[in-house]
Tab-separated table of C-alpha atoms and ligand atoms in Angstrom:
chain	number	residue	atom	x	y	z
A	1	MET	CA	139.320	92.046	2.127
A	2	PRO	CA	136.976	90.054	-1.123
A	3	HIS	CA	135.708	92.361	-3.689
A	4	ASP	CA	132.172	92.787	-3.697
A	5	VAL	CA	132.055	94.263	-6.967
A	6	VAL	CA	134.212	93.203	-9.861
A	7	ASP	CA	134.459	95.335	-12.437
A	8	LEU	CA	136.352	94.631	-15.199
A	9	ARG	CA	135.363	97.604	-17.354
A	10	SER	CA	138.710	99.977	-17.717
A	11	ASP	CA	141.330	100.327	-15.844
A	12	THR	CA	140.150	103.659	-15.315
A	13	LEU	CA	138.350	102.716	-12.545
A	14	THR	CA	141.225	102.066	-10.358
A	15	LEU	CA	141.662	103.850	-7.308
A	16	PRO	CA	144.322	106.109	-5.829
A	17	THR	CA	146.070	104.408	-2.861
A	18	SER	CA	146.539	105.374	0.486
A	19	ALA	CA	150.067	106.653	-0.383
A	20	MET	CA	148.917	108.703	-2.948
A	21	ARG	CA	146.319	110.268	-1.171
A	22	GLU	CA	148.786	110.656	2.057
A	23	ALA	CA	151.269	112.470	-1.214
A	24	MET	CA	148.453	114.741	-2.337
A	25	ALA	CA	147.895	116.327	1.515
A	26	ARG	CA	151.391	116.722	2.236
A	27	ALA	CA	152.076	118.108	-1.497
A	28	GLU	CA	153.932	121.588	-2.300
A	29	VAL	CA	151.451	123.438	-4.519
A	30	GLY	CA	152.263	126.586	-6.575
A	31	ASP	CA	150.470	128.208	-9.846
A	32	ASP	CA	151.365	126.326	-12.123
A	33	VAL	CA	149.988	128.617	-14.996
A	34	TRP	CA	152.713	130.767	-13.585
A	35	GLU	CA	154.307	127.401	-13.422
A	36	GLU	CA	155.632	127.845	-9.954
A	37	ASP	CA	154.200	124.234	-9.039
A	38	PRO	CA	157.176	122.628	-7.731
A	39	THR	CA	155.284	119.186	-7.450
A	40	VAL	CA	154.134	119.136	-10.875
A	41	GLN	CA	157.714	120.230	-11.872
A	42	ARG	CA	159.586	117.170	-10.294
A	43	LEU	CA	156.572	114.906	-11.958
A	44	GLU	CA	157.027	116.631	-15.400
A	45	ALA	CA	160.876	116.431	-15.240
A	46	MET	CA	160.637	112.108	-13.874
A	47	ALA	CA	158.277	111.573	-16.846
A	48	ALA	CA	160.966	113.520	-19.531
A	49	ALA	CA	163.690	111.466	-17.922
A	50	ARG	CA	161.213	108.018	-17.882
A	51	LEU	CA	160.761	108.802	-21.922
A	52	GLY	CA	164.339	110.537	-22.587
A	53	LYS	CA	162.602	113.459	-23.444
A	54	GLU	CA	163.628	117.201	-23.067
A	55	THR	CA	160.870	118.174	-21.143
A	56	GLY	CA	157.247	117.429	-20.084
A	57	LEU	CA	153.820	118.543	-19.554
A	58	PHE	CA	150.992	117.427	-17.023
A	59	VAL	CA	147.869	117.437	-18.484
A	60	ALA	CA	144.298	116.751	-17.418
A	61	SER	CA	143.969	113.669	-19.381
A	62	GLY	CA	145.303	111.129	-22.141
A	63	THR	CA	142.403	113.097	-24.607
A	64	MET	CA	143.667	116.091	-24.084
A	65	GLY	CA	147.506	115.159	-24.223
A	66	ASN	CA	146.153	113.742	-27.543
A	67	LEU	CA	144.705	117.148	-28.363
A	68	VAL	CA	148.048	119.618	-27.744
A	69	SER	CA	150.455	116.938	-29.048
A	70	VAL	CA	148.298	117.512	-32.540
A	71	VAL	CA	147.281	120.873	-32.377
A	72	SER	CA	151.011	121.794	-32.041
A	73	GLN	CA	152.859	119.829	-34.418
A	74	THR	CA	149.797	120.697	-37.545
A	75	ARG	CA	148.293	123.515	-39.343
A	76	PRO	CA	145.282	123.269	-39.683
A	77	GLY	CA	144.242	121.983	-43.020
A	78	GLN	CA	147.000	119.183	-43.416
A	79	GLU	CA	145.953	115.816	-42.759
A	80	ILE	CA	147.856	113.267	-40.135
A	81	VAL	CA	147.877	109.384	-40.699
A	82	LEU	CA	146.730	107.001	-38.206
A	83	ASP	CA	145.102	103.472	-37.868
A	84	ALA	CA	141.813	103.055	-38.403
A	85	ASP	CA	141.089	101.923	-35.059
A	86	SER	CA	143.234	104.236	-32.889
A	87	HIS	CA	142.472	105.865	-29.754
A	88	ILE	CA	142.962	109.692	-31.871
A	89	PHE	CA	139.799	108.493	-34.388
A	90	ASN	CA	137.713	106.622	-32.984
A	91	TYR	CA	137.373	108.215	-29.044
A	92	GLU	CA	138.908	111.814	-28.962
A	93	VAL	CA	135.365	113.068	-29.853
A	94	ALA	CA	136.875	114.524	-33.295
A	95	GLY	CA	138.919	117.265	-31.469
A	96	SER	CA	142.212	117.412	-33.723
A	97	ALA	CA	139.614	118.034	-36.343
A	98	VAL	CA	137.182	120.497	-34.811
A	99	ILE	CA	140.528	122.189	-32.788
A	100	GLY	CA	143.265	121.139	-34.445
A	101	GLY	CA	141.342	121.748	-38.325
A	102	VAL	CA	143.456	118.560	-39.346
A	103	GLN	CA	141.925	115.976	-41.571
A	104	THR	CA	142.167	111.973	-40.423
A	105	HIS	CA	143.499	109.604	-43.364
A	106	PRO	CA	142.163	106.353	-41.248
A	107	ILE	CA	144.399	103.145	-42.127
A	108	ARG	CA	142.926	99.451	-42.178
A	109	THR	CA	145.888	97.846	-39.883
A	110	GLU	CA	145.752	93.973	-39.319
A	111	ARG	CA	146.872	94.690	-35.067
A	112	GLY	CA	146.828	98.073	-34.902
A	113	PHE	CA	150.025	99.447	-35.992
A	114	LEU	CA	150.757	100.824	-39.208
A	115	SER	CA	153.392	99.433	-41.398
A	116	PRO	CA	156.460	101.624	-42.681
A	117	GLU	CA	155.105	100.549	-46.345
A	118	GLN	CA	151.784	102.551	-45.305
A	119	VAL	CA	152.816	105.302	-43.637
A	120	ALA	CA	155.041	105.387	-46.607
A	121	GLY	CA	152.176	104.824	-49.136
A	122	ALA	CA	149.499	107.173	-47.067
A	123	ILE	CA	152.400	110.622	-47.140
A	124	ARG	CA	151.173	112.905	-49.572
A	125	PRO	CA	152.662	114.260	-52.384
A	126	SER	CA	153.564	117.455	-53.362
A	127	ASN	CA	150.573	118.776	-55.814
A	128	VAL	CA	148.802	121.756	-55.003
A	129	HIS	CA	145.078	119.903	-54.588
A	130	ILE	CA	146.806	117.917	-51.822
A	131	PRO	CA	146.434	117.963	-48.169
A	132	VAL	CA	149.957	118.523	-46.821
A	133	THR	CA	150.722	115.244	-44.485
A	134	GLY	CA	151.468	116.508	-41.207
A	135	LEU	CA	152.076	114.078	-38.231
A	136	VAL	CA	151.687	110.455	-38.200
A	137	CYS	CA	150.285	108.846	-34.772
A	138	VAL	CA	151.136	105.744	-33.254
A	139	GLU	CA	149.697	103.836	-30.196
A	140	ASN	CA	150.778	101.441	-28.259
A	141	THR	CA	149.612	99.360	-26.284
A	142	HIS	CA	146.499	98.972	-28.491
A	143	ASN	CA	143.147	99.629	-27.011
A	144	ARG	CA	141.088	98.364	-29.567
A	145	HIS	CA	143.411	95.680	-30.378
A	146	GLY	CA	143.347	94.095	-26.749
A	147	GLY	CA	145.791	96.019	-25.211
A	148	ALA	CA	148.376	94.649	-28.740
A	149	VAL	CA	152.148	95.991	-27.566
A	150	CYS	CA	154.404	96.776	-30.910
A	151	THR	CA	158.130	97.177	-30.314
A	152	PRO	CA	160.661	99.863	-30.053
A	153	GLU	CA	161.948	98.604	-33.334
A	154	ASP	CA	158.606	99.040	-35.266
A	155	ILE	CA	157.833	102.386	-33.886
A	156	ALA	CA	161.645	103.058	-35.284
A	157	ALA	CA	160.818	101.891	-38.448
A	158	VAL	CA	157.732	103.411	-39.219
A	159	ALA	CA	159.424	107.059	-37.859
A	160	ALA	CA	162.175	106.402	-40.031
A	161	VAL	CA	159.500	106.551	-43.120
A	162	ALA	CA	157.484	109.548	-41.996
A	163	HIS	CA	161.015	111.311	-40.729
A	164	ARG	CA	162.243	110.827	-44.047
A	165	ALA	CA	159.739	113.108	-45.698
A	166	GLY	CA	159.734	115.591	-43.191
A	167	VAL	CA	156.803	114.737	-41.014
A	168	PRO	CA	156.765	114.307	-37.351
A	169	VAL	CA	155.834	111.326	-35.108
A	170	HIS	CA	153.022	111.515	-32.192
A	171	LEU	CA	152.482	108.237	-29.832
A	172	ASP	CA	149.419	107.173	-27.576
A	173	GLY	CA	151.193	105.646	-24.644
A	174	ALA	CA	148.334	106.277	-22.681
A	175	ARG	CA	149.905	102.594	-21.808
A	176	LEU	CA	153.022	102.759	-22.593
A	177	PHE	CA	154.697	101.272	-19.069
A	178	ASN	CA	152.184	97.942	-19.804
A	179	ALA	CA	153.839	98.129	-23.282
A	180	ALA	CA	157.231	98.421	-21.583
A	181	VAL	CA	156.586	96.096	-18.701
A	182	ALA	CA	155.802	93.484	-21.341
A	183	LEU	CA	158.012	93.729	-23.577
A	184	GLY	CA	160.864	94.261	-20.027
A	185	ARG	CA	161.932	97.484	-22.526
A	186	PRO	CA	162.790	100.507	-20.808
A	187	ALA	CA	159.769	102.938	-21.569
A	188	ARG	CA	162.489	105.731	-22.876
A	189	ASP	CA	162.545	102.636	-25.998
A	190	PHE	CA	159.584	103.509	-27.433
A	191	ALA	CA	160.151	107.230	-27.009
A	192	ALA	CA	163.158	107.532	-28.453
A	193	PRO	CA	162.103	107.070	-32.382
A	194	VAL	CA	158.979	109.593	-32.019
A	195	ASP	CA	158.653	113.507	-31.606
A	196	SER	CA	155.838	113.658	-29.069
A	197	VAL	CA	154.860	111.119	-26.316
A	198	THR	CA	151.672	111.018	-23.914
A	199	PHE	CA	151.392	108.126	-21.282
A	200	CYS	CA	148.449	108.504	-18.560
A	201	VAL	CA	149.130	108.141	-14.557
A	202	SER	CA	145.544	107.282	-14.529
A	203	LYS	CA	145.013	103.973	-16.228
A	204	GLY	CA	146.971	100.829	-14.638
A	205	LEU	CA	149.809	103.067	-12.249
A	206	GLY	CA	145.853	104.185	-10.450
A	207	ALA	CA	146.649	107.767	-10.538
A	208	PRO	CA	142.831	109.397	-9.872
A	209	VAL	CA	144.157	112.238	-12.916
A	210	GLY	CA	146.531	113.107	-15.075
A	211	SER	CA	149.142	111.915	-18.235
A	212	VAL	CA	152.275	114.039	-19.288
A	213	VAL	CA	152.823	115.002	-22.408
A	214	CYS	CA	157.031	114.753	-23.561
A	215	GLY	CA	159.611	116.139	-25.839
A	216	THR	CA	161.316	118.415	-27.031
A	217	ARG	CA	161.674	122.132	-25.014
A	218	ASP	CA	160.421	124.381	-28.394
A	219	PHE	CA	157.901	121.674	-28.214
A	220	ILE	CA	156.356	122.007	-25.175
A	221	ALA	CA	156.611	125.265	-25.418
A	222	ARG	CA	154.009	125.192	-27.934
A	223	ALA	CA	152.282	122.334	-26.129
A	224	ARG	CA	151.567	124.921	-22.739
A	225	ARG	CA	150.288	127.397	-25.126
A	226	VAL	CA	147.608	124.906	-27.038
A	227	ARG	CA	146.532	123.804	-23.248
A	228	LYS	CA	146.052	127.159	-22.418
A	229	MET	CA	144.025	127.179	-24.919
A	230	VAL	CA	141.701	124.694	-24.332
A	231	GLY	CA	141.303	124.656	-20.641
A	232	GLY	CA	143.801	123.187	-19.688
A	233	GLY	CA	146.171	125.999	-17.435
A	234	MET	CA	145.122	124.431	-14.294
A	235	ARG	CA	146.646	126.916	-10.849
A	236	GLN	CA	147.372	124.591	-7.169
A	237	VAL	CA	147.346	121.371	-9.374
A	238	GLY	CA	150.199	119.751	-7.475
A	239	VAL	CA	147.913	117.824	-5.169
A	240	LEU	CA	146.958	115.910	-8.735
A	241	ALA	CA	150.531	115.287	-9.921
A	242	ALA	CA	151.768	113.888	-6.578
A	243	ALA	CA	149.807	110.806	-7.269
A	244	GLY	CA	151.354	110.973	-10.444
A	245	ILE	CA	154.474	111.388	-8.704
A	246	VAL	CA	153.471	108.013	-6.389
A	247	ALA	CA	152.028	106.030	-9.831
A	248	LEU	CA	155.114	106.746	-11.113
A	249	GLU	CA	157.848	105.177	-8.961
A	250	HIS	CA	156.210	102.756	-6.960
A	251	MET	CA	152.598	101.483	-9.692
A	252	VAL	CA	155.023	100.582	-13.010
A	253	ASP	CA	156.863	96.928	-12.138
A	254	ARG	CA	153.163	95.665	-11.014
A	255	LEU	CA	151.561	95.166	-14.181
A	256	ALA	CA	152.704	92.571	-14.892
A	257	GLU	CA	150.805	91.076	-11.722
A	258	ASP	CA	147.782	92.723	-14.264
A	259	HIS	CA	149.192	90.869	-17.483
A	260	ALA	CA	148.571	87.495	-15.420
A	261	ASP	CA	144.959	88.143	-14.594
A	262	ALA	CA	143.877	88.654	-18.100
A	263	ARG	CA	145.749	85.549	-19.169
A	264	ARG	CA	144.029	83.771	-16.461
A	265	LEU	CA	140.548	85.842	-16.893
A	266	ALA	CA	141.819	84.836	-21.489
A	267	GLU	CA	142.414	81.688	-21.399
A	268	GLY	CA	139.370	80.268	-18.597
A	269	LEU	CA	137.170	82.578	-21.180
A	270	ALA	CA	138.020	80.189	-24.501
A	271	ALA	CA	136.990	77.168	-22.773
A	272	LEU	CA	133.622	78.202	-22.917
A	273	PRO	CA	131.206	78.065	-25.041
A	274	LYS	CA	129.926	80.433	-28.370
A	275	LEU	CA	132.574	83.124	-26.759
A	276	ARG	CA	136.128	83.236	-28.859
A	277	VAL	CA	139.454	84.415	-27.924
A	278	ASP	CA	142.785	84.215	-29.337
A	279	VAL	CA	144.893	83.946	-25.882
A	280	ALA	CA	147.954	84.178	-27.921
A	281	ARG	CA	146.647	87.716	-28.477
A	282	VAL	CA	146.634	88.748	-24.606
A	283	GLN	CA	149.832	90.159	-24.223
A	284	THR	CA	149.000	93.266	-21.650
A	285	ASN	CA	146.009	93.846	-19.598
A	286	ILE	CA	143.114	94.433	-21.558
A	287	VAL	CA	141.190	91.027	-23.382
A	288	ILE	CA	138.926	91.262	-25.899
A	289	PHE	CA	136.385	88.833	-26.873
A	290	ALA	CA	133.750	88.068	-29.032
A	291	VAL	CA	130.513	86.449	-28.476
A	292	ASP	CA	128.789	84.076	-31.554
A	293	ARG	CA	125.001	84.368	-30.369
A	294	PRO	CA	122.656	86.858	-31.365
A	295	GLY	CA	122.329	88.864	-28.276
A	296	GLY	CA	125.286	88.091	-26.886
A	297	ALA	CA	127.335	90.519	-25.670
A	298	ALA	CA	124.566	92.489	-24.398
A	299	GLU	CA	123.685	89.133	-22.544
A	300	LEU	CA	126.249	88.930	-21.136
A	301	VAL	CA	127.247	92.122	-19.776
A	302	ALA	CA	123.300	92.238	-17.618
A	303	GLY	CA	124.159	88.501	-16.133
A	304	ALA	CA	127.439	89.035	-15.129
A	305	ALA	CA	126.752	92.876	-13.524
A	306	ALA	CA	123.494	90.693	-11.758
A	307	ARG	CA	126.152	88.596	-10.164
A	308	LYS	CA	128.085	91.974	-9.297
A	309	ILE	CA	130.320	91.416	-11.758
A	310	LYS	CA	130.969	94.835	-14.283
A	311	ILE	CA	131.727	94.275	-17.761
A	312	HIS	CA	132.088	96.146	-20.667
A	313	ALA	CA	130.355	95.838	-24.649
A	314	ILE	CA	132.892	96.950	-27.104
A	315	GLY	CA	130.139	96.496	-30.354
A	316	PRO	CA	126.844	93.984	-30.433
A	317	ALA	CA	128.751	90.561	-30.757
A	318	SER	CA	132.095	92.494	-28.592
A	319	ILE	CA	132.894	91.774	-24.999
A	320	ARG	CA	136.792	94.192	-23.228
A	321	CYS	CA	137.498	93.572	-19.835
A	322	VAL	CA	140.724	95.518	-19.059
A	323	THR	CA	142.448	93.973	-15.505
A	324	HIS	CA	143.981	96.480	-13.009
A	325	LYS	CA	145.528	97.076	-9.404
A	326	ASP	CA	141.704	96.575	-7.597
A	327	VAL	CA	140.777	93.444	-9.463
A	328	ASP	CA	143.293	90.544	-7.917
A	329	ASP	CA	143.590	86.671	-8.558
A	330	ALA	CA	139.889	85.911	-6.028
A	331	ASP	CA	137.991	88.105	-8.598
A	332	ILE	CA	139.286	86.389	-11.760
A	333	GLU	CA	138.551	83.026	-10.254
A	334	ARG	CA	134.790	84.879	-8.800
A	335	ALA	CA	134.484	85.959	-12.744
A	336	LEU	CA	135.007	83.070	-14.900
A	337	PRO	CA	132.522	80.425	-13.274
A	338	ALA	CA	129.589	83.398	-13.306
A	339	PHE	CA	130.936	83.785	-17.000
A	340	ALA	CA	130.273	79.797	-17.517
A	341	GLU	CA	126.693	79.953	-15.800
A	342	ILE	CA	125.970	82.366	-18.278
A	343	THR	CA	126.850	81.164	-21.085
A	344	ARG	CA	126.134	77.216	-19.952
A	345	ALA	CA	122.505	78.088	-20.794
A	346	TRP	CA	123.483	78.949	-24.665
B	1	LIG	N1	140.410	104.628	-22.515
B	1	LIG	C1	139.019	104.417	-22.446
B	1	LIG	C2	138.228	105.250	-23.217
B	1	LIG	O1	138.701	106.950	-24.047
B	1	LIG	C3	137.921	104.097	-23.775
B	1	LIG	C4	139.133	103.034	-21.535
B	1	LIG	O2	138.457	102.980	-20.451
B	1	LIG	O3	140.008	102.419	-22.280
B	1	LIG	N2	144.723	107.301	-25.835
B	1	LIG	C5	144.422	105.266	-25.513
B	1	LIG	C6	144.654	104.377	-26.506
B	1	LIG	C7	143.218	105.091	-24.223
B	1	LIG	O4	142.555	103.955	-24.209
B	1	LIG	C8	142.541	106.549	-23.712
B	1	LIG	C9	141.426	105.940	-23.139
B	1	LIG	C10	142.625	107.711	-23.918
B	1	LIG	C11	144.113	107.635	-25.080
B	1	LIG	C12	142.166	108.332	-23.429
B	1	LIG	O5	142.929	108.471	-22.007
B	1	LIG	P1	141.535	109.532	-21.189
B	1	LIG	O6	140.457	108.850	-20.835
B	1	LIG	O7	142.492	110.119	-19.883
B	1	LIG	O8	141.383	111.438	-21.920
């Protein structure tokens, strides 16, 4: 059945599969605040094993995963070092500052990834006037840089500098499995150098809700308290974790299809007038492109919507499209002529 609407706004819009709905209906549950939900425990153990960490914690969202990780690893008044385009800095409602009481130290990067030199330069010296650096955060894949991927070695180089200074490292791996599939490397390789890592089952992996934070037992014990503090202690939440298990077991390898669709979309867009996209930079499921016409991004969004194609402007001259399991080849082949029709008039 062809899709009525082609929705390229985000992979967060994916709908749960029938296998997920069945697993949710059958899930064995208990009170997870009492640590008595067997399905949650299964997902946490599975996630920790995939990421090579001691244990995991199921949380409501990627935002909550990042928040509990930051708060658990810092003290109020400290500073966290991150890329200026990072999700934590731009799209998490300043939660680290409001709830963690930390100051953010954003650094401009070319592709979203801090270099070891940048981290070395950002870590504060000991001085009575100056905040203490409490955490370095990295993001992989990188959302605002069009799903760019960094290698496990890139992460290890940054972590080595931070650790030498006694500073822990957090990885926002909301789309970590996209990075793993794109580079053909196990997810645990990306997680090995960092102290905490969070990934989402709710994006390209298709589960309706949830993320898992992984790290040492000691870190997760602190994160569990912070999760409770922010209202994330949920009860018979195995009904949600059950979908996450299906996501991890069955939805990872197919991410390669989303990457191929994104590449095809980018190649098609690159051929259209007034649209600029660097096809070589499209490594995973996100395509960000520039529109060289005043008001053009809004026009393209409206024109596409009129043709039942949903896309998202992330700036006055910038559009983001995200491929996912509910978008197929036929949808891409339908979107491209629609974009061509709209831009032909420009
Ligand atoms: N990103 C969403 C929006 O918030 C922008 C999207 O549509 O891409 N880290 C990264 C790198 C993310 O891209 C996101 C979500 C999160 C964290 C937060 O995850 P949720 O939405 O589950 O809180």
